[in-house]
Tab-separated table of C-alpha atoms in Angstrom:
chain	number	residue	atom	x	y	z
A	1	UNK	CA	-28.380	-5.230	22.563
A	2	UNK	CA	-28.729	-3.751	19.070
A	3	UNK	CA	-25.706	-2.472	17.168
A	4	UNK	CA	-25.695	0.933	15.567
A	5	UNK	CA	-25.627	1.075	11.769
A	6	UNK	CA	-22.113	2.516	11.788
A	7	UNK	CA	-20.847	-0.253	14.065
A	8	UNK	CA	-22.485	-2.930	11.908
A	9	UNK	CA	-20.750	-1.483	8.838
A	10	UNK	CA	-17.419	-1.361	10.664
A	11	UNK	CA	-17.706	-5.023	11.672
A	12	UNK	CA	-18.800	-6.024	8.153
A	13	UNK	CA	-15.847	-4.198	6.555
A	14	UNK	CA	-13.296	-5.886	8.803
A	15	UNK	CA	-10.861	-7.993	6.763
A	16	UNK	CA	-10.355	-11.296	8.552
A	17	UNK	CA	-9.353	-13.491	5.612
A	18	UNK	CA	-6.560	-11.600	3.845
A	19	UNK	CA	-2.915	-11.300	4.798
A	20	UNK	CA	-1.046	-8.061	5.392
A	21	UNK	CA	2.069	-7.384	3.315
A	22	UNK	CA	4.379	-4.941	5.098
A	23	UNK	CA	6.606	-3.039	2.682
A	24	UNK	CA	9.415	-0.496	2.926
A	25	UNK	CA	10.651	1.866	0.256
A	26	UNK	CA	14.037	3.547	0.696
A	27	UNK	CA	14.897	6.550	-1.435
A	28	UNK	CA	17.967	8.768	-1.489
A	29	UNK	CA	19.463	11.190	-4.037
A	30	UNK	CA	22.388	8.774	-4.527
A	31	UNK	CA	20.054	5.970	-5.666
A	32	UNK	CA	18.975	5.621	-9.309
A	33	UNK	CA	15.672	4.024	-8.253
A	34	UNK	CA	14.166	3.507	-4.804
A	35	UNK	CA	14.912	0.232	-3.023
A	36	UNK	CA	11.670	-1.625	-2.260
A	37	UNK	CA	11.276	-4.525	0.156
A	38	UNK	CA	8.382	-6.692	1.309
A	39	UNK	CA	8.588	-8.530	4.611
A	40	UNK	CA	8.934	-12.280	4.297
A	41	UNK	CA	11.275	-15.205	3.953
A	42	UNK	CA	12.898	-15.449	0.545
A	43	UNK	CA	12.621	-18.804	-1.235
A	44	UNK	CA	15.028	-18.869	-4.216
A	45	UNK	CA	13.217	-19.508	-7.464
A	46	UNK	CA	9.751	-19.405	-5.866
A	47	UNK	CA	9.313	-16.337	-3.695
A	48	UNK	CA	11.916	-13.673	-4.421
A	49	UNK	CA	9.811	-10.665	-5.450
A	50	UNK	CA	6.226	-9.485	-5.097
A	51	UNK	CA	4.612	-7.111	-7.586
A	52	UNK	CA	2.492	-4.435	-5.886
A	53	UNK	CA	1.000	-1.145	-7.104
A	54	UNK	CA	2.710	2.115	-6.166
A	55	UNK	CA	1.125	5.517	-6.868
A	56	UNK	CA	2.292	7.127	-10.123
A	57	UNK	CA	4.521	4.174	-11.114
A	58	UNK	CA	1.942	1.373	-11.251
A	59	UNK	CA	3.010	-2.170	-10.395
A	60	UNK	CA	6.624	-2.496	-9.231
A	61	UNK	CA	8.624	-5.361	-7.790
A	62	UNK	CA	9.360	-5.503	-4.070
A	63	UNK	CA	12.256	-7.754	-3.046
A	64	UNK	CA	11.430	-10.253	-0.306
A	65	UNK	CA	13.667	-9.726	2.746
A	66	UNK	CA	13.387	-10.273	6.458
A	67	UNK	CA	12.887	-7.033	8.342
A	68	UNK	CA	11.490	-6.000	11.684
A	69	UNK	CA	9.493	-2.814	11.999
A	70	UNK	CA	8.596	-1.572	15.494
A	71	UNK	CA	6.023	1.205	15.568
A	72	UNK	CA	6.759	4.261	17.701
A	73	UNK	CA	5.791	3.992	21.340
A	74	UNK	CA	4.716	6.536	23.904
A	75	UNK	CA	7.592	7.485	26.174
A	76	UNK	CA	7.937	9.908	29.060
A	77	UNK	CA	9.231	12.715	26.838
A	78	UNK	CA	6.635	12.151	24.115
A	79	UNK	CA	6.306	9.775	21.215
A	80	UNK	CA	9.378	7.618	20.655
A	81	UNK	CA	10.921	6.819	17.325
A	82	UNK	CA	10.060	3.771	15.276
A	83	UNK	CA	12.808	1.156	15.011
A	84	UNK	CA	13.774	-0.700	11.862
A	85	UNK	CA	16.023	-3.685	11.307
A	86	UNK	CA	16.647	-5.100	7.819
A	87	UNK	CA	18.416	-8.448	7.593
A	88	UNK	CA	20.680	-9.616	4.746
A	89	UNK	CA	21.776	-6.018	4.339
A	90	UNK	CA	25.090	-6.859	2.708
A	91	UNK	CA	23.179	-8.015	-0.333
A	92	UNK	CA	20.755	-5.116	-0.749
A	93	UNK	CA	21.471	-2.035	1.337
A	94	UNK	CA	25.154	-1.914	2.236
A	95	UNK	CA	26.347	-0.182	-0.956
A	96	UNK	CA	23.474	2.318	-0.825
A	97	UNK	CA	24.162	3.131	2.826
A	98	UNK	CA	27.861	3.640	2.115
A	99	UNK	CA	27.084	6.023	-0.760
A	100	UNK	CA	24.687	7.948	1.475
A	101	UNK	CA	27.357	8.524	4.120
A	102	UNK	CA	29.087	11.066	1.885
A	103	UNK	CA	25.806	12.933	1.367
A	104	UNK	CA	24.144	15.309	3.794
A	105	UNK	CA	20.656	14.210	2.694
A	106	UNK	CA	18.699	11.746	4.866
A	107	UNK	CA	17.110	8.548	3.605
A	108	UNK	CA	13.444	8.948	2.801
A	109	UNK	CA	11.358	5.943	3.858
A	110	UNK	CA	7.795	4.982	2.953
A	111	UNK	CA	6.057	2.224	4.914
A	112	UNK	CA	3.038	0.627	3.248
A	113	UNK	CA	0.774	-2.129	4.561
A	114	UNK	CA	-1.090	-3.888	1.745
A	115	UNK	CA	-4.036	-6.224	2.244
A	116	UNK	CA	-3.913	-9.211	-0.091
A	117	UNK	CA	-7.641	-8.761	-0.688
A	118	UNK	CA	-7.247	-5.166	-1.912
A	119	UNK	CA	-3.705	-4.252	-2.941
A	120	UNK	CA	-4.905	-1.035	-4.571
A	121	UNK	CA	-5.518	0.755	-1.255
A	122	UNK	CA	-2.536	0.314	1.072
A	123	UNK	CA	-2.134	2.041	4.410
A	124	UNK	CA	0.696	4.509	3.741
A	125	UNK	CA	3.112	6.261	6.088
A	126	UNK	CA	5.253	8.552	3.950
A	127	UNK	CA	7.566	11.416	4.805
A	128	UNK	CA	9.586	9.265	7.205
A	129	UNK	CA	13.317	9.858	7.605
A	130	UNK	CA	15.912	7.305	8.681
A	131	UNK	CA	18.617	8.196	11.183
A	132	UNK	CA	21.009	6.653	13.705
A	133	UNK	CA	21.888	3.942	11.209
A	134	UNK	CA	24.273	1.164	12.107
A	135	UNK	CA	25.381	-1.445	9.587
A	136	UNK	CA	26.831	-4.883	10.199
A	137	UNK	CA	27.578	-7.586	7.617
A	138	UNK	CA	24.205	-9.237	8.280
A	139	UNK	CA	21.806	-6.386	9.119
A	140	UNK	CA	21.171	-2.657	9.278
A	141	UNK	CA	19.282	-0.942	12.064
A	142	UNK	CA	18.006	2.595	12.303
A	143	UNK	CA	15.396	4.933	13.710
A	144	UNK	CA	12.459	6.134	11.657
A	145	UNK	CA	11.029	9.543	12.428
A	146	UNK	CA	9.153	12.436	10.908
A	147	UNK	CA	11.055	15.622	10.270
A	148	UNK	CA	10.826	17.915	13.270
A	149	UNK	CA	8.243	20.406	12.134
A	150	UNK	CA	8.843	22.681	15.112
A	151	UNK	CA	12.356	23.380	13.810
A	152	UNK	CA	11.087	24.762	10.494
A	153	UNK	CA	10.427	28.439	9.879
A	154	UNK	CA	6.757	29.309	9.965
A	155	UNK	CA	5.105	30.557	7.857
A	156	UNK	CA	8.143	29.862	5.708
A	157	UNK	CA	8.625	33.476	4.640
A	158	UNK	CA	11.123	36.022	5.806
A	159	UNK	CA	9.438	39.373	6.295
A	160	UNK	CA	11.782	42.104	5.077
A	161	UNK	CA	11.380	45.865	5.122
A	162	UNK	CA	11.381	45.989	1.313
A	163	UNK	CA	8.623	43.400	0.905
A	164	UNK	CA	6.441	44.341	3.900
A	165	UNK	CA	7.013	47.987	4.913
A	166	UNK	CA	3.718	48.130	6.863
A	167	UNK	CA	5.061	45.685	9.402
A	168	UNK	CA	7.788	48.130	10.311
A	169	UNK	CA	5.456	51.139	10.763
A	170	UNK	CA	6.466	52.892	7.564
């Protein structure tokens, strides 16, 4: 059986040698700079940070921490939320989470998956929000979700009589 040209190209482009580096970027108005983490096991003196390119900023350091990222699943009521657990939170996230409690702004989270063969083109999931956060001395867990678009005003304008008199038959 012959393969189509498109299928041959898809098989040829498949990366089977490189590793995937899963990263998380937490941002909040109370933070001076975003907190960036790469999934792994920290080895003091040898493997504590990884430098990876980020749009606009260029190469930045991601701190190596253990975290578990569960992608959203399909549930009876629709798509479920993604789950996140970051270990060793007392060292990195606890102060930031405490400062965020007094704010009414949610954490913004960016998930990137870098291939070690081509770090310049990561798979990016941005616009994520973090909610239902619980913090213990050793870890933080939370739900990742996209802002509920159906709750936003569409088209984002308020049609008033002064601005749009034709809509009111005048």
